[in-house]
Structures are given as structure tokens and as C-alpha cells.
């Protein structure tokens, strides 16, 4: 099964060849969690602040069903 991965800001550096305009299609096994997906993409868990699956906030323990959009966001600084 496949998911469509979108990475924001500084997380993009962890996935060589990532195109921010198109994202990346990634094949995963049934029962894969968001945490396992992040690990397979070499995304450090401490750099992931927010995850959205199909536009809805999700936990790292959410099990993926396939054909979803999974977006990872780092913490945002500012003031």
C-alpha cells in the first residue's frame, strides 16, 4: 500500500531528493504506524511536532490504512 508524504520546512533535509512541490509517494506495509513511517524516512522523532493524516491532526501511533496524505511539520519558532 502507498501513502503520499509531505514534509514541511527543516524536515525536508532528512529525505534526499525530496521535492516540496510534489511530495513523495512511499510504499508501506499494512499496519504501519505514522511513527514507523517517520523512522523509515529518517525523520528524527524529536524534530516532528505535528502530524496530519488527510488534513486531520494525528498521533505518531496512528495506523495507516493506505492511500493517505501524511504531512509532517517541525516546531515553529518566532515571536
CSV table of C-alpha atoms in Angstrom, one decimal, residues 30-74:
chain,number,residue,atom,x,y,z
A,30,UNK,CA,-0.3,-2.8,6.1
A,31,UNK,CA,-0.4,-1.9,9.8
A,32,UNK,CA,2.4,0.6,9.6
A,33,UNK,CA,2.1,3.4,12.1
A,34,UNK,CA,3.0,7.1,11.5
A,35,UNK,CA,6.0,6.6,13.8
A,36,UNK,CA,7.3,3.7,11.7
A,37,UNK,CA,6.8,5.8,8.6
A,38,UNK,CA,8.7,8.7,10.1
A,39,UNK,CA,11.5,6.3,11.1
A,40,UNK,CA,11.7,4.8,7.6
A,41,UNK,CA,12.1,8.3,6.3
A,42,UNK,CA,14.9,9.1,8.8
A,43,UNK,CA,12.9,11.8,10.4
A,44,UNK,CA,14.1,12.3,14.0
A,45,UNK,CA,11.1,12.0,16.2
A,46,UNK,CA,12.2,14.9,18.4
A,47,UNK,CA,12.0,17.2,15.2
A,48,UNK,CA,8.4,16.2,14.4
A,49,UNK,CA,6.0,18.5,16.3
A,50,UNK,CA,2.8,17.9,14.3
A,51,UNK,CA,1.5,15.2,12.0
A,52,UNK,CA,-1.6,15.4,9.8
A,53,UNK,CA,-3.2,12.5,8.0
A,54,UNK,CA,-5.6,13.6,5.3
A,55,UNK,CA,-5.7,17.1,6.9
A,56,UNK,CA,-6.6,15.9,10.4
A,57,UNK,CA,-4.2,16.0,13.3
A,58,UNK,CA,-2.9,12.5,14.1
A,59,UNK,CA,-0.7,10.8,16.6
A,60,UNK,CA,2.5,9.0,15.9
A,61,UNK,CA,0.8,5.8,16.9
A,62,UNK,CA,-2.0,6.1,14.3
A,63,UNK,CA,-2.1,3.1,12.0
A,64,UNK,CA,-2.1,3.9,8.3
A,65,UNK,CA,-4.7,2.4,6.0
A,66,UNK,CA,-3.1,3.3,2.7
A,67,UNK,CA,-3.8,6.0,0.1
A,68,UNK,CA,-3.5,8.7,2.7
A,69,UNK,CA,-1.7,12.1,2.7
A,70,UNK,CA,0.7,12.2,5.7
A,71,UNK,CA,2.2,15.6,6.4
A,72,UNK,CA,5.0,16.1,9.0
A,73,UNK,CA,5.7,19.5,10.5
A,74,UNK,CA,8.6,20.6,12.7
